[in-house]
Every structure is written in C-alpha cells, then in structure tokens.
Short mmCIF file of C-alpha atoms in Angstrom, two decimals:
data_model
loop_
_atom_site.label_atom_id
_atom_site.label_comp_id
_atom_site.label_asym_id
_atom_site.label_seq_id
_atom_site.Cartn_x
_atom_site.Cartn_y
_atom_site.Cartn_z
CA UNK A 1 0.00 0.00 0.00
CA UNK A 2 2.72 2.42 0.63
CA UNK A 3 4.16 2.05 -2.58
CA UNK A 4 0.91 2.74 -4.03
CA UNK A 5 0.32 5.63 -2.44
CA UNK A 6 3.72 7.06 -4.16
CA UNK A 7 2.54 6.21 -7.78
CA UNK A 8 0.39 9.05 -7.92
CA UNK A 9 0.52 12.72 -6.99
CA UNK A 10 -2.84 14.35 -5.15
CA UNK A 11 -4.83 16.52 -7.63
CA UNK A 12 -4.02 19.38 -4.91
CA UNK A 13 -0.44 19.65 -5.45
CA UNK A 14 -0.73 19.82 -8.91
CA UNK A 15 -3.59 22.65 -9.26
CA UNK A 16 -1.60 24.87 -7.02
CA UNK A 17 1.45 25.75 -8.95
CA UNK A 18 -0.46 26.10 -12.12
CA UNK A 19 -2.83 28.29 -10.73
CA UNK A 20 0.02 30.29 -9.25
CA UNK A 21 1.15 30.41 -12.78
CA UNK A 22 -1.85 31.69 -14.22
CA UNK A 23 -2.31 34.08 -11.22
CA UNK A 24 0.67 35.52 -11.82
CA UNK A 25 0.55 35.84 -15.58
CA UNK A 26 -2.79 37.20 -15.21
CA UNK A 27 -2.68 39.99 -12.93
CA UNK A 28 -0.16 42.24 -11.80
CA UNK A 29 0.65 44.15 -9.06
CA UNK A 30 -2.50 44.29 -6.73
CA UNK A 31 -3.44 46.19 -3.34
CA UNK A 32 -5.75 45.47 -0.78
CA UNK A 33 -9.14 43.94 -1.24
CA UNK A 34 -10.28 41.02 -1.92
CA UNK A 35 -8.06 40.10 -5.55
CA UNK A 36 -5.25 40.42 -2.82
CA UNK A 37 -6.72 37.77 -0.49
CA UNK A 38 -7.26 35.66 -3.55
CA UNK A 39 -3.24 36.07 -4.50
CA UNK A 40 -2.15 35.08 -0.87
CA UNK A 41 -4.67 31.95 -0.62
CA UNK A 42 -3.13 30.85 -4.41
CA UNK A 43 0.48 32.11 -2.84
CA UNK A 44 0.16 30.02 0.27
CA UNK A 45 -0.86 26.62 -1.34
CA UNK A 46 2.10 27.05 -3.73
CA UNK A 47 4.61 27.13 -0.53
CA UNK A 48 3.06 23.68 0.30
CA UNK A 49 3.01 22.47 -2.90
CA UNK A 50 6.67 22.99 -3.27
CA UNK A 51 7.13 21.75 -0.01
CA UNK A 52 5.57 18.29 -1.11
CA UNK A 53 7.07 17.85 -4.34
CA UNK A 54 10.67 18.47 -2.65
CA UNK A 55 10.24 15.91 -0.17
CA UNK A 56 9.14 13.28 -3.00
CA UNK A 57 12.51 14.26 -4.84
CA UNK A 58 14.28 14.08 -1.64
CA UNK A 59 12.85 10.70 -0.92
CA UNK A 60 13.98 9.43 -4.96
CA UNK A 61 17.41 10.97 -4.63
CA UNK A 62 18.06 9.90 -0.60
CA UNK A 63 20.40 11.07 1.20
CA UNK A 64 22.74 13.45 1.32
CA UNK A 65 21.06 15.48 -1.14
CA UNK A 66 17.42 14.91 -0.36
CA UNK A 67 17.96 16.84 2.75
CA UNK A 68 20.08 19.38 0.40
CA UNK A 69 16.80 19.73 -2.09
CA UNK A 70 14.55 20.45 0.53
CA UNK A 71 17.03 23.23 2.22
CA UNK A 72 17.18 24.73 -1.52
CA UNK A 73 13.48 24.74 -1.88
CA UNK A 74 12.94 26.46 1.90
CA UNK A 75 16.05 28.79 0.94
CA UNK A 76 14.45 29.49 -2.57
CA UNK A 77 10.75 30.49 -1.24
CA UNK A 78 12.34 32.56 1.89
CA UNK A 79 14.89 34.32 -0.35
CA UNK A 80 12.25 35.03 -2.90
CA UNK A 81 9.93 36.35 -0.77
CA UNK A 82 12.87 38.41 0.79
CA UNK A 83 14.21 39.77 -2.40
CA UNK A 84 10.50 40.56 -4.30
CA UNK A 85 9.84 43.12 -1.44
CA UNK A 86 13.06 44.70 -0.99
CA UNK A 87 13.15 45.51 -5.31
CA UNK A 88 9.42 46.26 -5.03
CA UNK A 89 8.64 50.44 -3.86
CA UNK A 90 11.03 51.81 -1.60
CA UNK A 91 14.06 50.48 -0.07
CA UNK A 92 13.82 48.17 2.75
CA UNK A 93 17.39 47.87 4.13
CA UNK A 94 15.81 46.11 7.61
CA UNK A 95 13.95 43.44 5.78
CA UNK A 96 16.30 41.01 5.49
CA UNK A 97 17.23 41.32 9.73
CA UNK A 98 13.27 41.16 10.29
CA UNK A 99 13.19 38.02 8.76
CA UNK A 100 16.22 36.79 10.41
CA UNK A 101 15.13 36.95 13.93
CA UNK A 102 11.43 36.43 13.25
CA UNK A 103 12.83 32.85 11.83
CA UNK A 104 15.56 32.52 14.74
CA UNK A 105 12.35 32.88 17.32
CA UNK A 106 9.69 31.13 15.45
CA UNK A 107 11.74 27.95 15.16
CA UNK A 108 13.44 28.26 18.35
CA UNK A 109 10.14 29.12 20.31
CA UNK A 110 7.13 28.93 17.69
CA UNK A 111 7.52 25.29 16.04
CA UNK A 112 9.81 23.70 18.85
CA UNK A 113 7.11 25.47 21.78
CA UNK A 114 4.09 24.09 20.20
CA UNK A 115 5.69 20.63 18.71
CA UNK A 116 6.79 19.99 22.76
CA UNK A 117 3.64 21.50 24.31
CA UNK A 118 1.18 19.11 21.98
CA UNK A 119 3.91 16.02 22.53
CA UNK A 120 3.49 16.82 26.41
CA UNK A 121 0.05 16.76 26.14
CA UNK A 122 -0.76 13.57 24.52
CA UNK A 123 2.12 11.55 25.97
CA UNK A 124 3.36 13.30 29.22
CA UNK A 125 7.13 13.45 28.10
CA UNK A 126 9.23 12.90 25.18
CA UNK A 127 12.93 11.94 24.47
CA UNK A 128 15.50 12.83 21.74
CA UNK A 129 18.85 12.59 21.41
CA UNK A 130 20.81 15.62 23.08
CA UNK A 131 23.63 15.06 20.42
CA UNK A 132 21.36 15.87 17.55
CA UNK A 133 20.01 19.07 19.25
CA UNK A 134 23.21 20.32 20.49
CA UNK A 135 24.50 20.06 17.18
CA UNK A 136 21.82 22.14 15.67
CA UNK A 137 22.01 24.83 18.60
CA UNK A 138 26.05 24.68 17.71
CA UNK A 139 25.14 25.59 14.51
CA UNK A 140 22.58 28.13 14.66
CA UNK A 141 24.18 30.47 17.54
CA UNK A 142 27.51 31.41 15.92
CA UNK A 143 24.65 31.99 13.12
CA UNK A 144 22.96 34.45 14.86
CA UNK A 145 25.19 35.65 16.50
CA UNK A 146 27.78 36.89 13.26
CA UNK A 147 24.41 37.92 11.37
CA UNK A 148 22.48 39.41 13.24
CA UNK A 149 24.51 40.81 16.96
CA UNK A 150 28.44 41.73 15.70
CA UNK A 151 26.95 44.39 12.96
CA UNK A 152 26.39 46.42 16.13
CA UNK A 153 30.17 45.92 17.38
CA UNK A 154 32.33 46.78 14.09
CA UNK A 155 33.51 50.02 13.71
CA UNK A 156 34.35 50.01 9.59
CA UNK A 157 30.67 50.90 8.77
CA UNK A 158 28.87 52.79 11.23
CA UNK A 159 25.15 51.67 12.30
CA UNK A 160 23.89 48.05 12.19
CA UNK A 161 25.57 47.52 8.82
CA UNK A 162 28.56 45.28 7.52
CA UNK A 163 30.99 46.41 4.91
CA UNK A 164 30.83 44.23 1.57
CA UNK A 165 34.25 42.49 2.75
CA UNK A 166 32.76 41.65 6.25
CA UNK A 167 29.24 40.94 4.60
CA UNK A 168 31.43 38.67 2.07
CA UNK A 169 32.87 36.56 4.77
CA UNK A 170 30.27 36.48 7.18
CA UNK A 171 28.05 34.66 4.29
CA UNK A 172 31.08 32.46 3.13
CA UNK A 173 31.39 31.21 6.68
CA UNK A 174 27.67 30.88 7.12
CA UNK A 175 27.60 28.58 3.84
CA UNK A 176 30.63 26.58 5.47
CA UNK A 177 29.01 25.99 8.90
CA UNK A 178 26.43 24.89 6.47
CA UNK A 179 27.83 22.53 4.68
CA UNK A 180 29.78 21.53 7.56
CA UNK A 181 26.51 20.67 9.65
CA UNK A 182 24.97 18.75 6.42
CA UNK A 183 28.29 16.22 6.36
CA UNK A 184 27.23 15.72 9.78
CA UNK A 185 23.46 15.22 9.44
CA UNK A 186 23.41 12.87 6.47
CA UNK A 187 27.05 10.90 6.41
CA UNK A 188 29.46 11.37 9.41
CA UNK A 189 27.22 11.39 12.63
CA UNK A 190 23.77 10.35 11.06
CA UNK A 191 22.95 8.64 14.19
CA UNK A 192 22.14 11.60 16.13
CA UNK A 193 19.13 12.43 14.46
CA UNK A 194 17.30 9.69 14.36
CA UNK A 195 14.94 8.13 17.09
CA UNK A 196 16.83 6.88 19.62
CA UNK A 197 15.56 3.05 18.86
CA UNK A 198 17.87 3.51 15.68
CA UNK A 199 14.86 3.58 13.26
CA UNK A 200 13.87 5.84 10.83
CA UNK A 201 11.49 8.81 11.90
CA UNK A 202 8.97 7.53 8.84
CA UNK A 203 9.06 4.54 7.02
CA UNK A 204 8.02 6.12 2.98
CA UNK A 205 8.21 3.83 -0.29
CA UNK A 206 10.89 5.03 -3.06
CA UNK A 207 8.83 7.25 -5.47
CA UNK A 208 8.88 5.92 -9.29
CA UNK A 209 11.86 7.83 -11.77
CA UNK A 210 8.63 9.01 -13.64
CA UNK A 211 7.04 10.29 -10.15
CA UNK A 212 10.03 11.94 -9.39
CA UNK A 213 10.93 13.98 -12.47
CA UNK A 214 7.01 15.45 -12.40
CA UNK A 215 7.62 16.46 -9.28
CA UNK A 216 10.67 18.15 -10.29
CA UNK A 217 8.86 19.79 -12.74
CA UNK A 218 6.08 20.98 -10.45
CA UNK A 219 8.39 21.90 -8.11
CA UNK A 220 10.05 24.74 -10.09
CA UNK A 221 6.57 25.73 -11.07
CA UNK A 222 5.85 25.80 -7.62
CA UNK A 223 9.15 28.20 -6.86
CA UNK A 224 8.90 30.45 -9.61
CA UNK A 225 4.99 31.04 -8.67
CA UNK A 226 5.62 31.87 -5.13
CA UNK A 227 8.34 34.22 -5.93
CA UNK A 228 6.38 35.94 -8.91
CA UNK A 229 3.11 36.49 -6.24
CA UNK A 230 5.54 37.47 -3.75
CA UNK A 231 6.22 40.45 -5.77
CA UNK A 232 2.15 40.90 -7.28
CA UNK A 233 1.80 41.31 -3.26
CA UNK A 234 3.84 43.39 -2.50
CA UNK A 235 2.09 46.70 -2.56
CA UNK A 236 -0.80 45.24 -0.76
CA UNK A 237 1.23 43.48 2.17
CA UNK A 238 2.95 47.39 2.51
CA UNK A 239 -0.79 48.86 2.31
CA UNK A 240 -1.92 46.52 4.99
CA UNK A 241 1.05 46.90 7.16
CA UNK A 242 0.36 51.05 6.88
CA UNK A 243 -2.90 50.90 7.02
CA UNK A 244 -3.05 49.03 10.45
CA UNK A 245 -0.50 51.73 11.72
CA UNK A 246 1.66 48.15 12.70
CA UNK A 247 5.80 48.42 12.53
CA UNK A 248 7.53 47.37 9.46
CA UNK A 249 9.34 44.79 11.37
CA UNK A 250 6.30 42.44 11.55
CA UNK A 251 6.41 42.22 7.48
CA UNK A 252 9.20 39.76 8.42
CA UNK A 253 7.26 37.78 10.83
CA UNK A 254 4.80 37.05 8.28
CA UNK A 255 7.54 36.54 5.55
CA UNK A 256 8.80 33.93 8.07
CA UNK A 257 6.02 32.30 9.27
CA UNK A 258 4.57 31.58 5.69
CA UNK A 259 8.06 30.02 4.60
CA UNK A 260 7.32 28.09 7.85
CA UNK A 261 4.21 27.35 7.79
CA UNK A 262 5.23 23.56 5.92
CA UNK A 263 7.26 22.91 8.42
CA UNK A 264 4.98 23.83 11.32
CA UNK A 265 2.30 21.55 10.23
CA UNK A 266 4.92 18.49 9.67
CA UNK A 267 6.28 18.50 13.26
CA UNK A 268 3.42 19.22 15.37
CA UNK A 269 1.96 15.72 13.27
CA UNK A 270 5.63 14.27 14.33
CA UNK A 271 5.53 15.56 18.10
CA UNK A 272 1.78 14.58 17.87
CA UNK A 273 2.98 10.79 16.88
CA UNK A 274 5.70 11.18 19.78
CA UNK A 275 8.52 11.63 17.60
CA UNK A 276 9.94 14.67 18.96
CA UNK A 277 13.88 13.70 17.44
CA UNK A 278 11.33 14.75 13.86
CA UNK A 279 9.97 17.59 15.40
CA UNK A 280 13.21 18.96 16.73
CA UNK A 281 15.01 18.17 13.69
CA UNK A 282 12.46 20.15 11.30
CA UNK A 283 12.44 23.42 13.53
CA UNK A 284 15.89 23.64 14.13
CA UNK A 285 17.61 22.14 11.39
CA UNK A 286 14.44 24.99 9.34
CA UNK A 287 16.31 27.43 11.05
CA UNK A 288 19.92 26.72 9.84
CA UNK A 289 19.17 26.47 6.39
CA UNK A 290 17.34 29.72 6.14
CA UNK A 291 20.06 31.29 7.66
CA UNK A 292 22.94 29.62 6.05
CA UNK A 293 21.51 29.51 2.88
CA UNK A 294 19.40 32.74 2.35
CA UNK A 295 22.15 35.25 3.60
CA UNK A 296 24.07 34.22 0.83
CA UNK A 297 21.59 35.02 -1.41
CA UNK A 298 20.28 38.06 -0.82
CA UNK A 299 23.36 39.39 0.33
CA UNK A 300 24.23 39.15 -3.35
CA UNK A 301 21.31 40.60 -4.52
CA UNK A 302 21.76 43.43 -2.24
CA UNK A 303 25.36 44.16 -3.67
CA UNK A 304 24.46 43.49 -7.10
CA UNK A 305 21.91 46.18 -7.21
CA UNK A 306 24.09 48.59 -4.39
CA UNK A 307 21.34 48.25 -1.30
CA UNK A 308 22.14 48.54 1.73
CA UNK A 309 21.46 45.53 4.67
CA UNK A 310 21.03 46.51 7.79
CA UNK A 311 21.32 43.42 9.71
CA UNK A 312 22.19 44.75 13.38
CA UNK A 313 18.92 44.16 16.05
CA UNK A 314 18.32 46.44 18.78
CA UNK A 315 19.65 45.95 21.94
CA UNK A 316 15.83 44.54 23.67
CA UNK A 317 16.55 42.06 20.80
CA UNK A 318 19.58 41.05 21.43
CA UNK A 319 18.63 40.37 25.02
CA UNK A 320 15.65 37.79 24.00
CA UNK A 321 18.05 36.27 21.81
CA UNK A 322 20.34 35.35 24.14
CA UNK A 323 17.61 34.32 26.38
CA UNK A 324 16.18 32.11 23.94
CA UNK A 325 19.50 30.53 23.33
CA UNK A 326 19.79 29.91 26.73
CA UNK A 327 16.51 27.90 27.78
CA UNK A 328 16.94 26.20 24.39
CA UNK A 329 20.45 24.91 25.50
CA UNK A 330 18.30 24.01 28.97
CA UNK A 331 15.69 22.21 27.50
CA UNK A 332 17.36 20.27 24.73
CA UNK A 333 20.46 19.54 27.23
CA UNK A 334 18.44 16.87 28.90
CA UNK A 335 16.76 14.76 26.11
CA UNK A 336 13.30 15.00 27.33
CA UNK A 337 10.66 17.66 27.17
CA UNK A 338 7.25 17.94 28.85
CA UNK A 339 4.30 20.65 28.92
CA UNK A 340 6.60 23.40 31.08
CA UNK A 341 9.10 23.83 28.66
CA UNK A 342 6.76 24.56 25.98
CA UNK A 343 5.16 27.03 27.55
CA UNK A 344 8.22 28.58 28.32
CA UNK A 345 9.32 28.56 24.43
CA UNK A 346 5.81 29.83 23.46
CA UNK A 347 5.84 32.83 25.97
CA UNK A 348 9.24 33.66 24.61
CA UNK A 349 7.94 33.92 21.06
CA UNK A 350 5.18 35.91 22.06
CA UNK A 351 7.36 38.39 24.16
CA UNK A 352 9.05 38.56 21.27
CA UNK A 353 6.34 39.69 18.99
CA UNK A 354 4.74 41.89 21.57
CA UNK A 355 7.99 43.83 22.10
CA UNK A 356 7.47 44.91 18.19
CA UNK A 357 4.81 46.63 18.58
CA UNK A 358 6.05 48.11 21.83
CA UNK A 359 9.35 48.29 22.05
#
C-alpha cells in the first residue's frame, strides 16, 4: 500500500502551482481587497506544494542530497519572498534582519514550543537525542550571533551595517558551517538524528523515476509562482502593514512564518505521533538552512543592485536572543521535554512579537 500511495501525486499539489502560474501571468501588481486575499490563498498553497514535491525528490534521490533539495526549496521560497519586497517600492534595508530573527524565534520558540507542548500533552514526556540538538544549537548560535549581533560591534561601517568584505565573509562562513553541519546530518554522525531506537522517523516507499521527475517539474513551477506572487503582493502586504499603523518589522514575521508554515504543520503531526527527534530536527535544522543559505543570497542581490542591509537588532533584541539561546540549551540539554518547557518557548515567542509593537 505504501508504494501505491507514491505512484500518484494528489490533484491538490498539482492545481496549485499552475494556478500560481496563471495568477501571476494574469494579474499584476494588486493592493488590498479582496483580488489580494485571492493572490495570498493561491500564494500560500504554492509554498506547500513545493514543499511536497521536494520531499518526493528528496525521498527518490536519498540522502545526502534529499535533505540538500529540501534546504534549496525552503532557501528558494524565503529568499524570494525576501528579495520581491526589498526591489518592489522603496528600499527596505531592515527586511532582510526582520526576517532573520522572526525565523531565529519562530523555530526556536514557535515550532519547537508548540511541537513539545502538543507532545506533552498527549504523551506526558518525550525523548530525543541531546547530540542531535546540540548540534543544531552549535550551529545556529555562531549563526545568529555573526548575522544578526556583531553588525552592532564593528567600527568600519557605522550603524547596524557590515561592509561588503565583512558581509562577504560572514556569508562564506555561514555557507561553510552549512555545509559543515549537512556532512554531519546525512554521512558522518547520522545517528544523532534519528529516534533513539535507531529507526527511521517515517518509514516512505521510493517514489517511481517518472514520479520523481514530475515532481521536479512541479516543483520549479511551484518556486517560480511563489516568488512571482511574492512580488504581485507586495504593494498590498505594505498597504496593509500602513494601514493598520503596525511596525515594518512584523512584514518579516509574516515573511517567516509563511516560509514556515510547511514545516509547522509536519512536526506538530511528528511531536503529535511522539517523535519529537522529527519535530526537533524540522524546527531547528528549518532554522539553519534559512540562515545559512538565504544570507548568501540576498546578500548578493543586495550588492548586485548597491542596497544597503542593515542586519544589526536592537539591543531589547539582542537580550531575548540570548535568552532564547539559553533555555533552548536548557531544554534540549536533557533529552526530554514535557508541557513546562513549551510554555516557556511559546511565551518567549510571544514576548518577542509583543515587544514589536512596543518596544
């Protein structure tokens, strides 16, 4: 039966990128009202779609670069997202640091809060491996830290800005930690991310060649559709955020929680199953790719067409962040979680989001 189910694609998945196609090539830039509404609805079920259809390519290829296909597809929507609303109106130098710590908190706080409050809840406590966790904490602080805390510190660029040689190597060494971590994930240390009985998180049938290259094909659809609304919505998603008198920092909470929202929905079902190594896994290891991967990215952009990034948070930011780090390296530093510490995550995230709109 599982190898049935793999044979064929659901009609879903395949509606969705076209009609983000023929969205796209059928209306231009919109504002608010109910065409934009449409857009985001056709927007958001392209970001699953592409979600899907990179996880059935992962699953053809395996390992290592299944998990590197579904980091380029995350990376892809996020930095598309990111780079359709900086080029769109005026510039947006903070956009890209919004986004950054809006993803640092959501899936340090957001996905791992809720994935460990609803594992709590149905089954009292859950275990993990503290090797898999600490290596995705290792990971993501120096992360953080270098993108989104030193910018304050150096002095060859005044304000929360790197200059293109420190903006150069602070992306090059983001990629390497990268790369670095994905050795360790997939070949050197695979181990410490799976369940701790040894077995694999989900038992899925290989998908057919032919399976595979149509969702390859979809897949780009998908990617090219998301980024194309991303920039029909622009003006709209500016209109809203103006005309609800809200800071322009939370446009990068909701760029960040739609490029999440896949991943949300995958490890509260994992945490719900009591597989919180999955759940911990997809929040975290979310986390590192956007970061190692989409810095890169639009940090080109950004010095291909001479705009600015202004990447330093304030200091009431910088404070939560280490914070955060610190009851994450408290609750993953023990290999089991129960209700307490997900309330603790959640009421973290939303202290977070609260100090936006007062700071």
């Amino acid at each position: 039966m599982a190898a049935q189910a793999t044979d064929r694609i659901p009609l879903f998945f395949i509606l969705a990128p076209v009609a983000g196609i023929a969205a796209w090539l059928g209306i231009g830039k919109v504002g608010l009202g109910l065409t934009a509404l449409l857009i985001l609805a056709v927007l958001l079920g392209s970001v699953i779609a592409a979600v899907h259809h990179a996880e059935i390519v992962a699953q053809r290829v395996g390992e290592p670069f299944g998990g590197l296909i579904l980091a380029l597809s995350v990376t892809v929507i996020e930095a598309g997202l990111i780079i359709s609303l900086m080029l769109s109106g005026d510039p947006k130098p903070a956009l890209m640091r919004d986004t950054m710590v809006a993803t640092i908190v959501l899936v340090l706080h957001g996905i791992a809060g809720l994935s460990i409050l609803v594992g709590g809840t149905l089954h009292r406590e859950n275990r993990f491996r503290v090797p898999g966790a600490n290596a995705l904490l290792a990971v993501l602080m120096p992360m953080a830290v270098l993108v989104l805390i030193v910018p304050n510190h150096v002095v060859s660029v005044p304000g929360p800005y790197y200059s293109l040689a420190q903006l150069t190597f602070v992306s090059l060494v983001c990629l390497a930690l990268y790369a670095a971590f994905l050795f360790v994930q997939t070949n050197r240390h695979r181990d410490y991310f799976l369940p701790e009985d040894g077995a694999s998180s989900e038992a899925h049938a290989r998908p057919s060649g032919r399976l595979a290259i149509l969702s390859f094909v979809l897949l780009c659809t998908a990617l090219l559709a998301v980024v194309m609304l991303a920039k029909c919505l622009a003006p709209a998603l500016e209109d809203g955020v103006v005309a609800l008198g809200a800071p322009a920092a939370i446009v990068g909470v909701i760029v960040a929680a739609i490029v999440l929202m896949p991943e949300t929905g995958t490890a509260l079902k994992a945490a719900a199953h009591n597989r919180m190594q999955s759940a911990i896994n997809l929040a975290l290891g979310s986390g590192v790719a956007c970061i190692g991967l989409t810095l890169p990215a639009v940090a080109f952009v950004a010095w291909w067409n001479d705009m600015p990034l202004a990447l330093g948070v304030s200091g009431g930011h910088s404070v939560l962040l280490a914070l955060g780090f610190a009851v994450a390296m408290l609750t993953y530093g023990t290999g089991r979680t129960n209700i307490l510490s997900g309330i603790i995550h959640l009421v973290l995230a939303a202290t977070f989001v609260f100090t936006i709109f007062a700071p």
